[in-house]
XYZ file of C-alpha atoms in Angstrom:
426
model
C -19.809 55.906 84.997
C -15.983 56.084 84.309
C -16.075 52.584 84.006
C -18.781 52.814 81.137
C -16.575 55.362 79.469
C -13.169 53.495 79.752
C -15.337 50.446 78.123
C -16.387 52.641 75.058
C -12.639 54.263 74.654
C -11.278 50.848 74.429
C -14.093 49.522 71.746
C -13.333 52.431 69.761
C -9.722 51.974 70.007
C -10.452 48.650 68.836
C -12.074 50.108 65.685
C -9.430 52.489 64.759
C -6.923 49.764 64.696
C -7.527 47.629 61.715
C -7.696 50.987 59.945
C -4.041 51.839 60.972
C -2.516 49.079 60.165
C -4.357 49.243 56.209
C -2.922 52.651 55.657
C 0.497 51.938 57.259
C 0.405 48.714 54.707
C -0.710 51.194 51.707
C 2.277 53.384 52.689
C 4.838 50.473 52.322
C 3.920 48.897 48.951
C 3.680 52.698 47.602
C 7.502 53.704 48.590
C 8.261 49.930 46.997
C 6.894 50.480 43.767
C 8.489 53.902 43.495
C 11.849 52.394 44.198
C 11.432 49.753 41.375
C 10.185 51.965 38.625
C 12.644 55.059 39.356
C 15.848 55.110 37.149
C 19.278 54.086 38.941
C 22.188 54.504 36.974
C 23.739 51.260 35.420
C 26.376 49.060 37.279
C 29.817 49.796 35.733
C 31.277 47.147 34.467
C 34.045 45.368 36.506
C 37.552 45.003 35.728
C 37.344 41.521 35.146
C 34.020 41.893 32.387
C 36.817 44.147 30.363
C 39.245 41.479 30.239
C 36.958 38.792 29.105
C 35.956 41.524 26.004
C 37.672 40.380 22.512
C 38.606 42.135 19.738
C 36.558 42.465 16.458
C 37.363 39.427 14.134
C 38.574 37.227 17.331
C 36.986 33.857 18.479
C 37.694 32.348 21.533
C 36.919 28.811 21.620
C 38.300 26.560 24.621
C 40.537 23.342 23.973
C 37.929 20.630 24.579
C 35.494 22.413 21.639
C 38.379 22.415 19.199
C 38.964 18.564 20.018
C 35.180 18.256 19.381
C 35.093 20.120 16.247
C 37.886 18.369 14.722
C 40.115 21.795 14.281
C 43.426 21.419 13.050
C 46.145 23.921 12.075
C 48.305 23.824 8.993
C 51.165 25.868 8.334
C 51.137 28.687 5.476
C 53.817 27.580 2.761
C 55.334 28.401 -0.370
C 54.505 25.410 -3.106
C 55.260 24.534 -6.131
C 52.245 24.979 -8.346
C 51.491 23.616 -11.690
C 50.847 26.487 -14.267
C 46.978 26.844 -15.533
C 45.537 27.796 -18.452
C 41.990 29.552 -18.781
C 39.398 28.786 -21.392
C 35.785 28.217 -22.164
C 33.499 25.160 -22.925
C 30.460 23.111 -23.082
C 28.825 21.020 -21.076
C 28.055 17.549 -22.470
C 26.604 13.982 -22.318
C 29.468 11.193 -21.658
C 28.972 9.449 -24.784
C 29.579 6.056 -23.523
C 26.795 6.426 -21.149
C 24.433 7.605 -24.011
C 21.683 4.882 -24.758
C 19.347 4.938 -27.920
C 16.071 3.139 -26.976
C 14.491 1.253 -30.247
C 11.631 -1.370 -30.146
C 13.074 -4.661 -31.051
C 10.431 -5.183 -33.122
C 7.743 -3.975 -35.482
C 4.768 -2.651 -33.102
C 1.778 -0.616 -31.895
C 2.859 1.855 -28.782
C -0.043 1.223 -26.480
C 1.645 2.975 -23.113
C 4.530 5.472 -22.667
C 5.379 6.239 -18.607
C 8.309 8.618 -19.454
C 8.162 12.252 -20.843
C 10.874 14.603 -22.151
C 13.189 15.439 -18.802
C 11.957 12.892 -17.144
C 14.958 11.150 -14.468
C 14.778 7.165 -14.951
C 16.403 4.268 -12.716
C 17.488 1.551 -14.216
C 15.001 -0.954 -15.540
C 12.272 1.555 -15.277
C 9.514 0.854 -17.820
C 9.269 3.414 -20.423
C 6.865 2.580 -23.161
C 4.761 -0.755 -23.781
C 3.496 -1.959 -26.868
C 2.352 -4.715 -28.770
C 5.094 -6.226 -30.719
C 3.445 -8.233 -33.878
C 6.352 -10.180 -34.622
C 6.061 -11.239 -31.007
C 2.855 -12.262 -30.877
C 3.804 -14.417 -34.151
C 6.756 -15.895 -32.032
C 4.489 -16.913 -29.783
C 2.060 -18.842 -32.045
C 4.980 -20.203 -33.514
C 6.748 -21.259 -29.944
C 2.802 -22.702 -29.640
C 2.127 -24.874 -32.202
C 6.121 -26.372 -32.380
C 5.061 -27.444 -28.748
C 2.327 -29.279 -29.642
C 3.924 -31.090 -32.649
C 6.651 -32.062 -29.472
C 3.807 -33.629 -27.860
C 2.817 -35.469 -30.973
C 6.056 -36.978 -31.483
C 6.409 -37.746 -27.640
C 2.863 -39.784 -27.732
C 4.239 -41.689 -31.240
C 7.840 -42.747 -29.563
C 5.858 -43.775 -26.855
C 3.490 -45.994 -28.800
C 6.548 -47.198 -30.866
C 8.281 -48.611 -27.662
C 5.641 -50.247 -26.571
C 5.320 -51.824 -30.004
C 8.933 -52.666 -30.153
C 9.222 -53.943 -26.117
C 6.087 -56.706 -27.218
C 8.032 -57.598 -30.605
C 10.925 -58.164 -28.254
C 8.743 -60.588 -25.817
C 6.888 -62.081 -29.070
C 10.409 -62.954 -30.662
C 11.564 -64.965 -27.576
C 8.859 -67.486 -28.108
C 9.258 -67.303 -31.752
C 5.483 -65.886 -32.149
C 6.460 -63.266 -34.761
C 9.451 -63.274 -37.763
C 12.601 -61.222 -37.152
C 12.077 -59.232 -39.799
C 8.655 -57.787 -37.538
C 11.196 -56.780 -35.120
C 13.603 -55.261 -36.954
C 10.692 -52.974 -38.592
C 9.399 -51.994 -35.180
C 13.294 -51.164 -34.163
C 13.354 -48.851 -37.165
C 9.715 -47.423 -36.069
C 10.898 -46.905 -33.128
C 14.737 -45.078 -34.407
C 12.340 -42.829 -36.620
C 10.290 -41.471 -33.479
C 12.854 -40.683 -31.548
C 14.721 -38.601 -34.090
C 11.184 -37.085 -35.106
C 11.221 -36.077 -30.906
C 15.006 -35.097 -31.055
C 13.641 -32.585 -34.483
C 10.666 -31.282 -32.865
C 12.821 -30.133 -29.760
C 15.601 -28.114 -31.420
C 12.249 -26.208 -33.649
C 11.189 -25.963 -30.036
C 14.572 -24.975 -28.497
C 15.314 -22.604 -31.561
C 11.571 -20.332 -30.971
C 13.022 -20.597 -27.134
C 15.599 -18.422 -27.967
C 13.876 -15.689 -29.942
C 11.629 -15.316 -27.774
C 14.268 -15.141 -24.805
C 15.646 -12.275 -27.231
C 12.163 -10.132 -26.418
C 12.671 -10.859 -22.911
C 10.435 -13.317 -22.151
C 11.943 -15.839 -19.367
C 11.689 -19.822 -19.147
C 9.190 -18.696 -16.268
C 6.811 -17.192 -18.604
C 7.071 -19.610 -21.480
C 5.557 -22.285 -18.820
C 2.775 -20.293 -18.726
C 2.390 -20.336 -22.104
C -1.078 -22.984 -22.630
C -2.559 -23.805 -26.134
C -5.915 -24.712 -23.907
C -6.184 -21.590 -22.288
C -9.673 -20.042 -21.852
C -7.904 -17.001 -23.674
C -5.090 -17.074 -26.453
C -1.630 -16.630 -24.640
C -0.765 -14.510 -27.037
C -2.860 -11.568 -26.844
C -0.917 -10.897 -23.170
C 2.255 -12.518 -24.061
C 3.090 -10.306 -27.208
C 3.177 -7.119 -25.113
C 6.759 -5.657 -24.652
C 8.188 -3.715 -22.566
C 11.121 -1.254 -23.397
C 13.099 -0.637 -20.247
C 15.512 1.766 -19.040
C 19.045 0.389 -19.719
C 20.630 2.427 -16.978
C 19.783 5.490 -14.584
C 19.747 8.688 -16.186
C 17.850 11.649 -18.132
C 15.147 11.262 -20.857
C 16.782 13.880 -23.420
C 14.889 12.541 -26.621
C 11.674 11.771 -27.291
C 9.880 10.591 -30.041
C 7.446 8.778 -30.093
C 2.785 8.431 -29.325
C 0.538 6.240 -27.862
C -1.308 4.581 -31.022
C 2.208 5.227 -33.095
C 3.235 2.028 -35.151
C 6.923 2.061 -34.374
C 9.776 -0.183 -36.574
C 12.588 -1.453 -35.213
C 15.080 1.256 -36.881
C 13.273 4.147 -35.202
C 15.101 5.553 -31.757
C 12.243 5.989 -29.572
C 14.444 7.464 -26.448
C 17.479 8.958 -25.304
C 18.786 8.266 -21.935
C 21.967 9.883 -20.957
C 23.504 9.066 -17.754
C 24.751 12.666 -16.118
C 25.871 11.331 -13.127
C 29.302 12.006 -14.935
C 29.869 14.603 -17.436
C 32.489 15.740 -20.517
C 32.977 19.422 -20.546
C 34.484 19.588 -23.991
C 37.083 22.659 -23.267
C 38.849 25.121 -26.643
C 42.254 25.296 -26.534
C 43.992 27.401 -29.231
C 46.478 26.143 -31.089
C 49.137 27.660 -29.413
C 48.745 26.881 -25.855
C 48.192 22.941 -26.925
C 51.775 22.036 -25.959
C 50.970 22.991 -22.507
C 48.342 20.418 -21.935
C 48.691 17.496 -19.943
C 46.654 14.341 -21.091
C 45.069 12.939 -17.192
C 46.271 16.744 -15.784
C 43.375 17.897 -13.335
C 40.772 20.595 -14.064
C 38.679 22.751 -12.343
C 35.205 23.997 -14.005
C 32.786 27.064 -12.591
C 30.038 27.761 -14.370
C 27.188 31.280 -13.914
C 24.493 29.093 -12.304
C 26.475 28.182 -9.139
C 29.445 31.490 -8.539
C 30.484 29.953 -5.524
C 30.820 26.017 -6.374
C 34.005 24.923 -8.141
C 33.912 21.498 -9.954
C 36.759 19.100 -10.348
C 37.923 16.672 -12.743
C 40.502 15.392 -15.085
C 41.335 15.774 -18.561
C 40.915 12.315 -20.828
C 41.452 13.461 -24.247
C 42.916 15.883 -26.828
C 41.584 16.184 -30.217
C 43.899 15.678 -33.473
C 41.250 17.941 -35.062
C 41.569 21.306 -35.225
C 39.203 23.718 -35.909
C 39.951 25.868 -38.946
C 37.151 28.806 -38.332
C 38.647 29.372 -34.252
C 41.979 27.734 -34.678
C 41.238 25.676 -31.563
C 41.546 22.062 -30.966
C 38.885 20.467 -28.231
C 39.978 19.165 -25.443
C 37.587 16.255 -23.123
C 37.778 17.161 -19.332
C 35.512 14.255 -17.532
C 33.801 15.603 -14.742
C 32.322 14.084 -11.706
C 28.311 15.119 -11.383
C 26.315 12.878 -9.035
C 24.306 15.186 -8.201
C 23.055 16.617 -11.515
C 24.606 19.998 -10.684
C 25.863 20.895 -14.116
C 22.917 20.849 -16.841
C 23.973 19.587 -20.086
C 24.747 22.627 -22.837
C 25.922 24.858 -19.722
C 28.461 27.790 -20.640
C 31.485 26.481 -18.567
C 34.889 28.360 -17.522
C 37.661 25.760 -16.978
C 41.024 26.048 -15.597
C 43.598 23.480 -16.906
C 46.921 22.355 -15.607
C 49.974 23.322 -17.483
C 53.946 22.111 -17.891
C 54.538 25.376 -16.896
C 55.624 25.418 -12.651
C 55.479 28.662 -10.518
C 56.265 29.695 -6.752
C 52.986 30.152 -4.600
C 51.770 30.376 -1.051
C 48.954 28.297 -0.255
C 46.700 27.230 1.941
C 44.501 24.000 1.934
C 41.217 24.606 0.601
C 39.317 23.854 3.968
C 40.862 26.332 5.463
C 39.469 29.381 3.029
C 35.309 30.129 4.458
C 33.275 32.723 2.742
C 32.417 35.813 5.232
C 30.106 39.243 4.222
C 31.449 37.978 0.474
C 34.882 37.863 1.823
C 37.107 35.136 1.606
C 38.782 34.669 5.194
C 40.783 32.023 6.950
C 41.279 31.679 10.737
C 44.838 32.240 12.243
C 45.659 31.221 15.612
C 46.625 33.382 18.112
C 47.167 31.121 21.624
C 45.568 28.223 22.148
C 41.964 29.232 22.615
C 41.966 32.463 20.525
C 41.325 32.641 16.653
C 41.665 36.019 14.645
C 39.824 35.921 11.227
C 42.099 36.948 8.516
C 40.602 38.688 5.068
C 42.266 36.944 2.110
C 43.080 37.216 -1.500
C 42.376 34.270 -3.333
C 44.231 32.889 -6.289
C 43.368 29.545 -8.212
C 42.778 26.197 -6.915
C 44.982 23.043 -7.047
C 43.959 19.648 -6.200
C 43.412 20.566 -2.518
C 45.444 23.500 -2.081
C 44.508 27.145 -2.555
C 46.520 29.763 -3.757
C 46.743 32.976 -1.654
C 47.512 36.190 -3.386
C 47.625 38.334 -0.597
C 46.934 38.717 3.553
C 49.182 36.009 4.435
C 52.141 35.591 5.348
C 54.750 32.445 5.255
C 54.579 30.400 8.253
C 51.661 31.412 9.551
C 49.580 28.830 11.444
C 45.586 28.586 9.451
C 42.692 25.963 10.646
C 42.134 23.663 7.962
C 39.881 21.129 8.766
C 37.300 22.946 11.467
C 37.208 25.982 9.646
C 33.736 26.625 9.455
C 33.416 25.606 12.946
C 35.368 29.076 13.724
C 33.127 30.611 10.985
C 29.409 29.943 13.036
C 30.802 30.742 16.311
C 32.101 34.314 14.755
C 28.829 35.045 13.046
C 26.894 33.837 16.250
C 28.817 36.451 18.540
C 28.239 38.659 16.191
C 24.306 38.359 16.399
C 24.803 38.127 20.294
C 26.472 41.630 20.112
C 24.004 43.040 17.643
C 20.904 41.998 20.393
């Protein structure tokens, strides 16, 4: 009996246990997840995280970046500067790279592939048509062929004549006076040949004048299943150089005369800006003295160039003479008949710091430059900025003489101080 009852304790014991252990396990992942999700206060920051904080305005970059980057320091100085002069002025074609398209012949405009504003290369096709005089060249070049090949066939007959008058004489079958008329016969062909090719020679070179090539007067066939002529007539005018389309005049169906300027093609890749300069401020200019040019559309670009010419004209309604500044545009930038500010150079010297002009970056509308302060650590520097000369920069104010500025690398400082700054702001 006691055995019996010791047997059920223990099965029930056995039972209980699984149960145990579950809640025991329930108990323990409980008291975890409270200690994860309750607020501890934050981990003060050690002495060492202080140390590594840097000012506002300071970039620390280490020595083997700044080789990478290229960064190089340049001492602030006080420089001679050439004096300037301020005035206003157009933006214009360079008239020597101004081409006025005009059919070299009388036609009928049958295709145009350019519009107003449209940017050529050169040799691009820009209107085809068929060019009457042309096609008349070509009839012409035609038949003078043919009459070649006539004369060719009667010099050949005539030396044959001649060679058997030369065999006859030998044996005494014909009179010498026989031979001596089919030597003359003979004379007469080959000058009639020697005719016929100059008339043939002389078409050649008009129609080399419309552009047709020795290549396509061989194809040229009087038994072709189609008149050559109907293709060959049809001329191409052709861009003479890259540039703008900045005339137009001209339709499809249009006859057009040789007299009549079709196109315009101006090549902006450089510019004049045609600069006033009043009368009394014109023995301050500088033929070849440099010039820099800003205009509304782009605030922050400055162009450069030089100036090439001074009128002897001068206006009698502003009292200003014009003076050329030529002005390097590859990349169509300025727009011809732009409103243009331009800064001359002067005789007149002054005393200025400067700067070179890599080392001046653009910062929250700011012009800054970077100073060194060891050799890892960079303080940005808010400056004043005066005019530009050549490569140099004038500074007007937050610098001082002697002071060490990165140059070349600048905006190298200028990402890694605007990406701290958007690491702080996160």
């Amino acid at each position: 009996m006691n055995e019996q009852i010791s047997t059920a304790d223990r099965g029930a014991a056995s039972r209980m246990l699984p149960l145990a252990l579950t809640l025991v396990l329930g108990i323990a992942v409980g008291a975890a997840a409270l200690w994860l999700f309750t607020d501890r206060p934050a981990a003060e920051p050690t002495t060492e995280e202080h140390a590594n904080e840097l000012p506002a305005g300071v970039v620390e970059v280490p020595e083997a970046a700044q080789k990478n980057a290229s960064i190089e320091d340049n001492k602030v100085a006080t420089t001679r500067l050439p004096g300037t002069l301020e005035v206003t002025g157009i933006v214009t074609a360079d008239e020597s790279r101004v081409a006025h398209v005009r059919p070299l012949a009388k036609g009928v405009v049958e295709k145009i592939s350019v519009s107003l504003g449209s940017r050529v290369t050169a040799g691009q096709p820009l209107l085809m048509y068929d060019n009457i005089e042309l096609g008349q060249l070509v009839g012409d070049f035609l038949t003078e062929q043919s009459a070649l090949r006539q004369t060719q066939t009667d010099r050949e007959v005539k030396r044959t004549g001649l060679a058997r008058a030369e065999a006859l004489i030998k044996i005494e079958a014909i009179a010498q006076q026989e031979l001596d008329l089919r030597r003359a016969e003979f004379r007469n062909s080959e000058a009639a040949v020697a005719s016929a090719e100059a008339r043939v020679s002389r078409v050649e070179e008009q129609l080399h004048r419309f552009g047709l090539t020795d290549q396509d007067l061989r194809a040229l066939r009087p038994d072709a299943n189609e008149a050559p002529h109907r293709a060959a007539s049809h001329s191409t005018l052709r861009a003479p150089f890259a540039g703008v389309i900045t005339k137009f005049d001209v339709a499809v169906g249009e006859v057009v005369e040789s007299d009549k300027e079709l196109f315009t093609v101006a090549d902006i890749s450089t510019v004049w800006v045609l600069a006033d300069v009043y009368e009394k401020d014109i023995a301050k200019i500088t033929t070849n003295g440099s010039v820099t040019v800003k205009v509304d559309a782009y605030p922050d670009r400055t162009f450069t160039g030089r100036i090439t010419h001074l009128s002897d004209l001068i206006d009698p309604a502003t009292r200003a003479a014009k003076v050329r500044c030529v002005v390097d545009n590859r990349d169509g930038a300025l727009k011809l008949d732009m409103f243009a500010k331009i800064t001359l150079g002067t005789v007149d010297e002054r005393q200025a710091i400067t700067v070179p002009a890599d080392a001046v970056q653009q910062v929250d509308n700011q012009a800054v430059v970077f100073v060194r302060q060891s050799d890892t650590r960079f303080e940005r520097k808010n400056v004043q900025v005066g005019r530009r000369t050549g490569d140099l920069v004038e500074i007007l104010g937050g610098l001082a003489d002697g002071e060490m500025v990165v140059g070349k690398g600048s905006f190298y400082l200028k990402t890694a101080l605007l990406r701290e700054r958007i690491g702080d702001e996160h």
